[in-house]
PDB file of C-alpha atoms in Angstrom:
ATOM      1  CA  MET A 325      44.995  39.407 -76.309  1.00  0.00           C
ATOM      2  CA  THR A 326      43.552  42.229 -74.312  1.00  0.00           C
ATOM      3  CA  LYS A 327      45.928  43.471 -71.525  1.00  0.00           C
ATOM      4  CA  GLU A 328      44.310  43.374 -68.236  1.00  0.00           C
ATOM      5  CA  ASN A 329      46.596  45.082 -65.823  1.00  0.00           C
ATOM      6  CA  ILE A 330      45.689  48.796 -66.365  1.00  0.00           C
ATOM      7  CA  PRO A 331      44.987  50.542 -63.103  1.00  0.00           C
ATOM      8  CA  LEU A 332      41.316  51.566 -62.711  1.00  0.00           C
ATOM      9  CA  PRO A 333      40.865  54.853 -60.798  1.00  0.00           C
ATOM     10  CA  GLU A 334      37.723  55.964 -59.126  1.00  0.00           C
ATOM     11  CA  ALA A 335      34.978  56.973 -61.643  1.00  0.00           C
ATOM     12  CA  VAL A 336      33.706  59.851 -59.516  1.00  0.00           C
ATOM     13  CA  PRO A 337      35.192  61.979 -56.669  1.00  0.00           C
ATOM     14  CA  ALA A 338      33.368  60.239 -53.853  1.00  0.00           C
ATOM     15  CA  GLN A 339      33.750  57.300 -51.528  1.00  0.00           C
ATOM     16  CA  ARG A 340      33.540  53.959 -53.124  1.00  0.00           C
ATOM     17  CA  GLU A 341      31.751  51.178 -51.125  1.00  0.00           C
ATOM     18  CA  GLU A 342      30.692  47.576 -51.771  1.00  0.00           C
ATOM     19  CA  PHE A 343      28.019  45.192 -50.804  1.00  0.00           C
ATOM     20  CA  VAL A 344      27.222  41.620 -51.835  1.00  0.00           C
ATOM     21  CA  SER A 345      23.930  40.946 -53.339  1.00  0.00           C
ATOM     22  CA  ALA A 346      21.613  38.108 -52.189  1.00  0.00           C
ATOM     23  CA  GLY A 347      22.791  36.225 -55.284  1.00  0.00           C
ATOM     24  CA  GLY A 348      26.288  36.470 -54.326  1.00  0.00           C
ATOM     25  CA  VAL A 349      27.284  39.336 -56.590  1.00  0.00           C
ATOM     26  CA  ARG A 350      29.960  41.884 -55.310  1.00  0.00           C
ATOM     27  CA  LEU A 351      28.532  45.325 -56.241  1.00  0.00           C
ATOM     28  CA  ALA A 352      30.545  48.528 -56.047  1.00  0.00           C
ATOM     29  CA  TYR A 353      28.861  51.862 -55.730  1.00  0.00           C
ATOM     30  CA  TYR A 354      29.830  55.527 -54.930  1.00  0.00           C
ATOM     31  CA  ALA A 355      28.096  57.604 -52.329  1.00  0.00           C
ATOM     32  CA  ASP A 356      27.928  61.284 -51.458  1.00  0.00           C
ATOM     33  CA  ARG A 357      25.850  61.631 -48.357  1.00  0.00           C
ATOM     34  CA  LEU A 358      27.024  65.093 -47.207  1.00  0.00           C
ATOM     35  CA  ALA A 359      23.779  66.737 -47.941  1.00  0.00           C
ATOM     36  CA  GLN A 360      20.058  66.125 -46.847  1.00  0.00           C
ATOM     37  CA  GLY A 361      17.158  65.706 -49.196  1.00  0.00           C
ATOM     38  CA  ARG A 362      15.772  62.887 -51.485  1.00  0.00           C
ATOM     39  CA  PRO A 363      18.485  60.552 -52.646  1.00  0.00           C
ATOM     40  CA  LEU A 364      19.538  60.455 -56.305  1.00  0.00           C
ATOM     41  CA  LEU A 365      20.623  57.101 -57.916  1.00  0.00           C
ATOM     42  CA  LEU A 366      22.494  57.261 -61.237  1.00  0.00           C
ATOM     43  CA  ILE A 367      22.682  54.227 -63.553  1.00  0.00           C
ATOM     44  CA  HIS A 368      25.209  53.981 -66.424  1.00  0.00           C
ATOM     45  CA  SER A 369      24.598  52.427 -69.758  1.00  0.00           C
ATOM     46  CA  ILE A 370      25.788  49.118 -71.129  1.00  0.00           C
ATOM     47  CA  ASN A 371      28.568  48.816 -73.722  1.00  0.00           C
ATOM     48  CA  ALA A 372      32.070  47.553 -73.957  1.00  0.00           C
ATOM     49  CA  ALA A 373      33.447  50.219 -71.768  1.00  0.00           C
ATOM     50  CA  ALA A 374      30.587  51.251 -69.476  1.00  0.00           C
ATOM     51  CA  SER A 375      31.165  52.403 -65.901  1.00  0.00           C
ATOM     52  CA  SER A 376      29.790  55.093 -63.447  1.00  0.00           C
ATOM     53  CA  TYR A 377      32.143  57.563 -65.239  1.00  0.00           C
ATOM     54  CA  GLU A 378      29.400  58.079 -67.794  1.00  0.00           C
ATOM     55  CA  VAL A 379      27.251  59.907 -65.175  1.00  0.00           C
ATOM     56  CA  ARG A 380      30.137  61.749 -63.788  1.00  0.00           C
ATOM     57  CA  PRO A 381      28.905  65.254 -64.659  1.00  0.00           C
ATOM     58  CA  LEU A 382      25.648  64.691 -62.912  1.00  0.00           C
ATOM     59  CA  PHE A 383      27.457  63.235 -59.812  1.00  0.00           C
ATOM     60  CA  ASP A 384      29.604  66.194 -59.775  1.00  0.00           C
ATOM     61  CA  ALA A 385      26.653  68.583 -59.947  1.00  0.00           C
ATOM     62  CA  TYR A 386      24.485  67.118 -57.382  1.00  0.00           C
ATOM     63  CA  GLY A 387      27.192  65.893 -54.956  1.00  0.00           C
ATOM     64  CA  GLY A 388      27.007  68.107 -51.838  1.00  0.00           C
ATOM     65  CA  ARG A 389      23.430  69.252 -52.810  1.00  0.00           C
ATOM     66  CA  ARG A 390      21.625  66.068 -52.150  1.00  0.00           C
ATOM     67  CA  PRO A 391      22.594  62.464 -51.183  1.00  0.00           C
ATOM     68  CA  VAL A 392      23.940  60.923 -54.619  1.00  0.00           C
ATOM     69  CA  TYR A 393      24.802  57.309 -55.387  1.00  0.00           C
ATOM     70  CA  SER A 394      26.042  55.709 -58.583  1.00  0.00           C
ATOM     71  CA  LEU A 395      26.248  51.969 -59.133  1.00  0.00           C
ATOM     72  CA  ASP A 396      28.814  50.098 -61.195  1.00  0.00           C
ATOM     73  CA  LEU A 397      26.513  47.351 -62.781  1.00  0.00           C
ATOM     74  CA  PRO A 398      27.591  43.708 -62.439  1.00  0.00           C
ATOM     75  CA  GLY A 399      30.337  43.093 -65.007  1.00  0.00           C
ATOM     76  CA  PHE A 400      31.546  46.713 -65.175  1.00  0.00           C
ATOM     77  CA  GLY A 401      33.640  49.334 -63.234  1.00  0.00           C
ATOM     78  CA  HIS A 402      34.723  47.936 -59.799  1.00  0.00           C
ATOM     79  CA  SER A 403      31.865  45.464 -59.614  1.00  0.00           C
ATOM     80  CA  ASP A 404      32.320  41.715 -59.883  1.00  0.00           C
ATOM     81  CA  ARG A 405      33.244  40.775 -63.418  1.00  0.00           C
ATOM     82  CA  SER A 406      33.338  37.007 -63.093  1.00  0.00           C
ATOM     83  CA  PRO A 407      32.090  34.756 -65.845  1.00  0.00           C
ATOM     84  CA  ARG A 408      28.429  34.252 -64.916  1.00  0.00           C
ATOM     85  CA  ASP A 409      25.119  34.328 -66.577  1.00  0.00           C
ATOM     86  CA  TYR A 410      24.399  38.081 -67.000  1.00  0.00           C
ATOM     87  CA  THR A 411      20.729  38.689 -67.618  1.00  0.00           C
ATOM     88  CA  PRO A 412      18.242  41.584 -67.415  1.00  0.00           C
ATOM     89  CA  GLU A 413      16.895  40.035 -64.187  1.00  0.00           C
ATOM     90  CA  LEU A 414      20.457  40.134 -62.520  1.00  0.00           C
ATOM     91  CA  TYR A 415      20.653  43.870 -63.384  1.00  0.00           C
ATOM     92  CA  GLY A 416      17.338  44.777 -62.209  1.00  0.00           C
ATOM     93  CA  HIS A 417      17.754  42.896 -58.860  1.00  0.00           C
ATOM     94  CA  ALA A 418      21.224  44.622 -58.308  1.00  0.00           C
ATOM     95  CA  ILE A 419      19.584  48.085 -58.690  1.00  0.00           C
ATOM     96  CA  ALA A 420      16.587  47.098 -56.536  1.00  0.00           C
ATOM     97  CA  GLU A 421      18.898  45.617 -53.636  1.00  0.00           C
ATOM     98  CA  LEU A 422      20.936  48.956 -53.696  1.00  0.00           C
ATOM     99  CA  LEU A 423      17.709  50.842 -53.260  1.00  0.00           C
ATOM    100  CA  ARG A 424      16.295  48.620 -50.496  1.00  0.00           C
ATOM    101  CA  SER A 425      19.466  47.665 -48.595  1.00  0.00           C
ATOM    102  CA  VAL A 426      21.778  50.818 -49.111  1.00  0.00           C
ATOM    103  CA  ILE A 427      19.707  53.878 -49.749  1.00  0.00           C
ATOM    104  CA  GLY A 428      16.656  52.688 -47.761  1.00  0.00           C
ATOM    105  CA  GLU A 429      14.164  55.486 -48.676  1.00  0.00           C
ATOM    106  CA  PRO A 430      12.474  56.517 -51.949  1.00  0.00           C
ATOM    107  CA  ALA A 431      14.974  57.805 -54.401  1.00  0.00           C
ATOM    108  CA  ASP A 432      14.871  59.695 -57.808  1.00  0.00           C
ATOM    109  CA  VAL A 433      16.618  57.258 -60.286  1.00  0.00           C
ATOM    110  CA  LEU A 434      18.246  58.526 -63.550  1.00  0.00           C
ATOM    111  CA  ALA A 435      19.482  55.915 -66.067  1.00  0.00           C
ATOM    112  CA  LEU A 436      21.081  55.881 -69.445  1.00  0.00           C
ATOM    113  CA  SER A 437      20.203  53.761 -72.665  1.00  0.00           C
ATOM    114  CA  LEU A 438      19.806  50.102 -71.801  1.00  0.00           C
ATOM    115  CA  GLY A 439      20.295  50.974 -68.222  1.00  0.00           C
ATOM    116  CA  CYS A 440      16.746  52.408 -68.323  1.00  0.00           C
ATOM    117  CA  GLU A 441      15.304  48.922 -68.769  1.00  0.00           C
ATOM    118  CA  PHE A 442      17.133  47.845 -65.845  1.00  0.00           C
ATOM    119  CA  ALA A 443      16.050  50.905 -63.731  1.00  0.00           C
ATOM    120  CA  VAL A 444      12.398  50.071 -64.648  1.00  0.00           C
ATOM    121  CA  ARG A 445      12.835  46.526 -63.580  1.00  0.00           C
ATOM    122  CA  ALA A 446      14.074  47.780 -60.252  1.00  0.00           C
ATOM    123  CA  ALA A 447      11.146  50.108 -59.909  1.00  0.00           C
ATOM    124  CA  LEU A 448       8.808  47.125 -60.331  1.00  0.00           C
ATOM    125  CA  LEU A 449      10.714  45.183 -57.888  1.00  0.00           C
ATOM    126  CA  ALA A 450      10.971  47.855 -55.148  1.00  0.00           C
ATOM    127  CA  PRO A 451       8.215  50.289 -55.975  1.00  0.00           C
ATOM    128  CA  ASP A 452       8.344  52.007 -52.595  1.00  0.00           C
ATOM    129  CA  HIS A 453      11.844  52.998 -53.042  1.00  0.00           C
ATOM    130  CA  VAL A 454      11.693  54.839 -56.367  1.00  0.00           C
ATOM    131  CA  ALA A 455      10.107  58.252 -56.297  1.00  0.00           C
ATOM    132  CA  SER A 456      10.535  59.048 -60.082  1.00  0.00           C
ATOM    133  CA  LEU A 457      12.535  57.897 -63.038  1.00  0.00           C
ATOM    134  CA  VAL A 458      14.524  59.934 -65.558  1.00  0.00           C
ATOM    135  CA  LEU A 459      15.264  57.886 -68.716  1.00  0.00           C
ATOM    136  CA  VAL A 460      17.926  59.217 -71.027  1.00  0.00           C
ATOM    137  CA  SER A 461      17.823  57.761 -74.531  1.00  0.00           C
ATOM    138  CA  PRO A 462      15.868  54.722 -73.302  1.00  0.00           C
ATOM    139  CA  THR A 463      15.991  51.491 -75.192  1.00  0.00           C
ATOM    140  CA  GLY A 464      12.820  49.663 -76.090  1.00  0.00           C
ATOM    141  CA  PHE A 465      11.042  52.398 -78.158  1.00  0.00           C
ATOM    142  CA  GLY A 466      12.416  51.599 -81.637  1.00  0.00           C
ATOM    143  CA  ALA A 467      10.439  50.657 -84.623  1.00  0.00           C
ATOM    144  CA  LYS A 468      11.644  47.013 -84.592  1.00  0.00           C
ATOM    145  CA  PRO A 469      11.122  44.971 -81.230  1.00  0.00           C
ATOM    146  CA  VAL A 470      14.025  42.976 -80.164  1.00  0.00           C
ATOM    147  CA  PRO A 471      13.971  39.360 -81.276  1.00  0.00           C
ATOM    148  CA  PRO A 472      13.144  36.772 -78.444  1.00  0.00           C
ATOM    149  CA  PRO A 473      15.972  34.779 -77.130  1.00  0.00           C
ATOM    150  CA  SER A 474      14.932  31.732 -78.983  1.00  0.00           C
ATOM    151  CA  LYS A 475      16.067  33.562 -82.309  1.00  0.00           C
ATOM    152  CA  LEU A 476      19.429  34.624 -80.710  1.00  0.00           C
ATOM    153  CA  GLY A 477      20.833  31.209 -79.776  1.00  0.00           C
ATOM    154  CA  VAL A 478      23.289  30.608 -82.563  1.00  0.00           C
ATOM    155  CA  PHE A 479      24.769  34.038 -82.331  1.00  0.00           C
ATOM    156  CA  ALA A 480      25.103  33.783 -78.494  1.00  0.00           C
ATOM    157  CA  ARG A 481      26.876  30.331 -78.807  1.00  0.00           C
ATOM    158  CA  LEU A 482      29.329  31.784 -81.166  1.00  0.00           C
ATOM    159  CA  LEU A 483      30.122  34.604 -78.926  1.00  0.00           C
ATOM    160  CA  SER A 484      30.663  32.176 -76.151  1.00  0.00           C
ATOM    161  CA  LEU A 485      33.563  30.496 -78.067  1.00  0.00           C
ATOM    162  CA  PRO A 486      36.686  31.652 -76.198  1.00  0.00           C
ATOM    163  CA  SER A 487      38.859  32.440 -79.129  1.00  0.00           C
ATOM    164  CA  LEU A 488      36.171  34.117 -81.161  1.00  0.00           C
ATOM    165  CA  SER A 489      34.769  36.093 -78.224  1.00  0.00           C
ATOM    166  CA  GLN A 490      38.223  37.310 -76.921  1.00  0.00           C
ATOM    167  CA  GLY A 491      39.237  38.432 -80.534  1.00  0.00           C
ATOM    168  CA  LEU A 492      35.872  40.286 -80.986  1.00  0.00           C
ATOM    169  CA  TYR A 493      36.174  42.034 -77.636  1.00  0.00           C
ATOM    170  CA  ASP A 494      39.729  43.021 -78.373  1.00  0.00           C
ATOM    171  CA  LEU A 495      38.523  44.757 -81.437  1.00  0.00           C
ATOM    172  CA  VAL A 496      35.587  46.745 -79.793  1.00  0.00           C
ATOM    173  CA  ALA A 497      37.742  47.549 -76.630  1.00  0.00           C
ATOM    174  CA  SER A 498      40.645  49.059 -78.624  1.00  0.00           C
ATOM    175  CA  ARG A 499      41.367  52.663 -78.056  1.00  0.00           C
ATOM    176  CA  ARG A 500      40.535  53.446 -81.721  1.00  0.00           C
ATOM    177  CA  SER A 501      37.193  51.631 -81.550  1.00  0.00           C
ATOM    178  CA  ILE A 502      36.356  53.213 -78.275  1.00  0.00           C
ATOM    179  CA  THR A 503      37.013  56.722 -79.586  1.00  0.00           C
ATOM    180  CA  TYR A 504      34.989  56.065 -82.692  1.00  0.00           C
ATOM    181  CA  PHE A 505      31.915  54.852 -80.807  1.00  0.00           C
ATOM    182  CA  LEU A 506      32.121  57.625 -78.229  1.00  0.00           C
ATOM    183  CA  GLY A 507      32.408  60.094 -81.064  1.00  0.00           C
ATOM    184  CA  LEU A 508      29.048  58.744 -82.557  1.00  0.00           C
ATOM    185  CA  CYS A 509      27.500  59.427 -79.198  1.00  0.00           C
ATOM    186  CA  CYS A 510      28.665  63.136 -79.084  1.00  0.00           C
ATOM    187  CA  VAL A 511      27.717  66.086 -81.176  1.00  0.00           C
ATOM    188  CA  GLY A 512      31.300  67.487 -80.647  1.00  0.00           C
ATOM    189  CA  ASP A 513      34.449  65.570 -79.854  1.00  0.00           C
ATOM    190  CA  PRO A 514      34.293  63.266 -76.824  1.00  0.00           C
ATOM    191  CA  PRO A 515      36.490  64.459 -73.872  1.00  0.00           C
ATOM    192  CA  GLU A 516      39.927  62.813 -73.815  1.00  0.00           C
ATOM    193  CA  ALA A 517      39.353  61.962 -70.056  1.00  0.00           C
ATOM    194  CA  MET A 518      36.190  60.023 -71.011  1.00  0.00           C
ATOM    195  CA  ILE A 519      38.162  57.957 -73.633  1.00  0.00           C
ATOM    196  CA  ASP A 520      40.944  57.361 -71.081  1.00  0.00           C
ATOM    197  CA  TYR A 521      38.517  55.981 -68.523  1.00  0.00           C
ATOM    198  CA  ALA A 522      36.664  53.973 -71.060  1.00  0.00           C
ATOM    199  CA  TYR A 523      39.785  52.405 -72.181  1.00  0.00           C
ATOM    200  CA  ALA A 524      40.956  51.587 -68.613  1.00  0.00           C
ATOM    201  CA  THR A 525      37.711  50.114 -67.525  1.00  0.00           C
ATOM    202  CA  SER A 526      37.439  47.960 -70.639  1.00  0.00           C
ATOM    203  CA  HIS A 527      40.910  46.419 -69.830  1.00  0.00           C
ATOM    204  CA  GLN A 528      40.330  44.883 -66.467  1.00  0.00           C
ATOM    205  CA  PRO A 529      40.298  41.166 -65.611  1.00  0.00           C
ATOM    206  CA  GLY A 530      36.942  39.659 -66.813  1.00  0.00           C
ATOM    207  CA  ALA A 531      36.019  42.750 -68.628  1.00  0.00           C
ATOM    208  CA  ARG A 532      34.764  40.914 -71.770  1.00  0.00           C
ATOM    209  CA  TYR A 533      31.952  38.920 -70.180  1.00  0.00           C
ATOM    210  CA  ALA A 534      29.199  41.279 -69.650  1.00  0.00           C
ATOM    211  CA  PRO A 535      29.893  43.268 -72.907  1.00  0.00           C
ATOM    212  CA  LEU A 536      29.772  40.078 -74.929  1.00  0.00           C
ATOM    213  CA  THR A 537      26.444  39.179 -73.426  1.00  0.00           C
ATOM    214  CA  PHE A 538      25.389  42.668 -74.455  1.00  0.00           C
ATOM    215  CA  LEU A 539      26.471  42.125 -78.015  1.00  0.00           C
ATOM    216  CA  SER A 540      24.656  38.986 -78.221  1.00  0.00           C
ATOM    217  CA  MET A 541      21.317  40.995 -77.555  1.00  0.00           C
ATOM    218  CA  ARG A 542      20.471  38.942 -74.605  1.00  0.00           C
ATOM    219  CA  LEU A 543      20.356  41.842 -72.055  1.00  0.00           C
ATOM    220  CA  PHE A 544      17.421  43.538 -73.973  1.00  0.00           C
ATOM    221  CA  THR A 545      13.902  42.634 -72.993  1.00  0.00           C
ATOM    222  CA  PRO A 546      11.800  41.727 -76.021  1.00  0.00           C
ATOM    223  CA  ASP A 547       8.618  43.915 -76.170  1.00  0.00           C
ATOM    224  CA  ALA A 548      10.033  46.183 -73.442  1.00  0.00           C
ATOM    225  CA  ILE A 549       6.981  48.537 -73.721  1.00  0.00           C
ATOM    226  CA  ALA A 550       4.580  45.762 -72.763  1.00  0.00           C
ATOM    227  CA  GLN A 551       6.920  43.974 -70.276  1.00  0.00           C
ATOM    228  CA  LEU A 552       8.435  47.001 -68.562  1.00  0.00           C
ATOM    229  CA  TYR A 553       7.263  50.434 -69.508  1.00  0.00           C
ATOM    230  CA  GLU A 554       3.430  49.692 -69.414  1.00  0.00           C
ATOM    231  CA  ARG A 555       3.663  48.372 -65.932  1.00  0.00           C
ATOM    232  CA  LEU A 556       4.965  51.553 -64.257  1.00  0.00           C
ATOM    233  CA  ALA A 557       1.403  52.764 -63.469  1.00  0.00           C
ATOM    234  CA  ASP A 558       1.426  56.395 -62.335  1.00  0.00           C
ATOM    235  CA  LEU A 559       5.095  56.717 -61.414  1.00  0.00           C
ATOM    236  CA  PRO A 560       6.387  60.124 -62.619  1.00  0.00           C
ATOM    237  CA  VAL A 561       8.754  59.499 -65.643  1.00  0.00           C
ATOM    238  CA  LEU A 562      10.779  62.012 -67.638  1.00  0.00           C
ATOM    239  CA  VAL A 563      12.408  60.957 -70.991  1.00  0.00           C
ATOM    240  CA  ILE A 564      15.319  62.865 -72.332  1.00  0.00           C
ATOM    241  CA  ALA A 565      15.739  61.900 -76.019  1.00  0.00           C
ATOM    242  CA  ASP A 566      16.721  63.704 -79.074  1.00  0.00           C
ATOM    243  CA  GLN A 567      18.874  61.515 -81.393  1.00  0.00           C
ATOM    244  CA  ASP A 568      20.868  58.525 -80.598  1.00  0.00           C
ATOM    245  CA  PRO A 569      23.153  56.415 -83.100  1.00  0.00           C
ATOM    246  CA  PHE A 570      22.027  53.020 -81.565  1.00  0.00           C
ATOM    247  CA  VAL A 571      18.613  53.684 -80.179  1.00  0.00           C
ATOM    248  CA  GLY A 572      15.361  54.407 -82.083  1.00  0.00           C
ATOM    249  CA  PHE A 573      12.390  56.356 -80.608  1.00  0.00           C
ATOM    250  CA  GLU A 574       9.678  55.665 -83.220  1.00  0.00           C
ATOM    251  CA  ARG A 575       7.240  54.130 -80.658  1.00  0.00           C
ATOM    252  CA  LEU A 576       7.835  56.782 -77.866  1.00  0.00           C
ATOM    253  CA  GLU A 577       5.417  59.422 -79.007  1.00  0.00           C
ATOM    254  CA  PRO A 578       2.349  57.224 -79.348  1.00  0.00           C
ATOM    255  CA  PHE A 579       3.111  55.830 -75.929  1.00  0.00           C
ATOM    256  CA  LEU A 580       3.486  59.180 -74.307  1.00  0.00           C
ATOM    257  CA  MET A 581       0.095  60.167 -75.720  1.00  0.00           C
ATOM    258  CA  THR A 582      -1.696  57.447 -73.403  1.00  0.00           C
ATOM    259  CA  HIS A 583       0.540  57.782 -70.485  1.00  0.00           C
ATOM    260  CA  PRO A 584       0.015  61.195 -68.657  1.00  0.00           C
ATOM    261  CA  SER A 585       2.445  60.512 -65.833  1.00  0.00           C
ATOM    262  CA  TRP A 586       5.260  60.453 -68.628  1.00  0.00           C
ATOM    263  CA  SER A 587       6.815  63.486 -70.314  1.00  0.00           C
ATOM    264  CA  ARG A 588       9.666  64.066 -72.831  1.00  0.00           C
ATOM    265  CA  VAL A 589      12.238  66.674 -73.566  1.00  0.00           C
ATOM    266  CA  ARG A 590      14.696  66.655 -76.288  1.00  0.00           C
ATOM    267  CA  LEU A 591      17.434  69.163 -75.140  1.00  0.00           C
ATOM    268  CA  ALA A 592      18.586  69.082 -78.864  1.00  0.00           C
ATOM    269  CA  PRO A 593      21.105  68.658 -80.185  1.00  0.00           C
ATOM    270  CA  HIS A 594      22.562  65.639 -78.486  1.00  0.00           C
ATOM    271  CA  ARG A 595      23.071  61.945 -79.180  1.00  0.00           C
ATOM    272  CA  GLY A 596      22.432  60.276 -75.871  1.00  0.00           C
ATOM    273  CA  LEU A 597      24.838  62.257 -73.594  1.00  0.00           C
ATOM    274  CA  PRO A 598      23.069  65.523 -72.951  1.00  0.00           C
ATOM    275  CA  HIS A 599      24.749  65.766 -69.500  1.00  0.00           C
ATOM    276  CA  TRP A 600      28.123  65.864 -70.994  1.00  0.00           C
ATOM    277  CA  GLU A 601      27.392  68.427 -73.656  1.00  0.00           C
ATOM    278  CA  GLN A 602      24.687  70.446 -72.295  1.00  0.00           C
ATOM    279  CA  ILE A 603      25.001  70.208 -68.533  1.00  0.00           C
ATOM    280  CA  GLU A 604      23.379  73.422 -67.636  1.00  0.00           C
ATOM    281  CA  ASN A 605      20.169  72.804 -69.797  1.00  0.00           C
ATOM    282  CA  THR A 606      20.255  69.237 -68.479  1.00  0.00           C
ATOM    283  CA  LEU A 607      20.354  70.382 -64.689  1.00  0.00           C
ATOM    284  CA  LEU A 608      17.686  72.945 -65.289  1.00  0.00           C
ATOM    285  CA  THR A 609      15.468  70.415 -66.834  1.00  0.00           C
ATOM    286  CA  LEU A 610      16.037  67.869 -64.141  1.00  0.00           C
ATOM    287  CA  ASP A 611      15.546  70.411 -61.222  1.00  0.00           C
ATOM    288  CA  GLN A 612      12.244  71.449 -62.740  1.00  0.00           C
ATOM    289  CA  PHE A 613      11.051  67.883 -63.053  1.00  0.00           C
ATOM    290  CA  TRP A 614      11.990  66.888 -59.640  1.00  0.00           C
ATOM    291  CA  ALA A 615      10.486  70.026 -58.172  1.00  0.00           C
TER     292      ALA A 615
END
């Protein structure tokens, strides 16, 4: 049984605040409002040990230079981890509510991996509050579309069984497993501090609920290109994608050819975390895009 009494420190060196969404979800976020300028909202990825810590190098870099926010998505970090129906809609609305209710003005939004799909949902829900999108290793562009929910029912029901789900989560949230999977996402060795925080955040009360929904594939949007990305109209979008052990980009280049408001940079080599391994090149690329 996973131990659930490990203290969870702050993910970034900033004030942590909270608000309750219209749907009754308690959401934690970090805010650095010391500087003036267009706000930046950072959205982490989804996995067994996700949190705002994943975007810490970017928060550190832009804190004090512009208003910076980072949201712990529902089921992760310091946000509500209660047993509930975790859905793509829940995540999209959480981001949109933060943009409207907390930030209150157009912001640049940067998201990682599956968090990109949720950020796009938020941009569609609150278009007047999103100035641009940066998508780092976005999901939904792989060669094989995600199966519809109707084909995932049996697997999802198996993961809902308490004994099976807890046992599976204990495996993926072990320190050995976290070290292995973070290693796949890095060209070099993952920082020990990243492993430490990932282990701590994955051992909080209720930590298994959202990750198990993720493992069931129910947080992915079937045909995300048509359902999400195609609907962004002329919003400026930068994709940072090179290689990723879990995400394919086979359909990205054909998409870019017909969407002039989109651009792509690789920042090779990286495997989904360029801001950890190539922070200077990442910042230069972001500053040029936002300029």
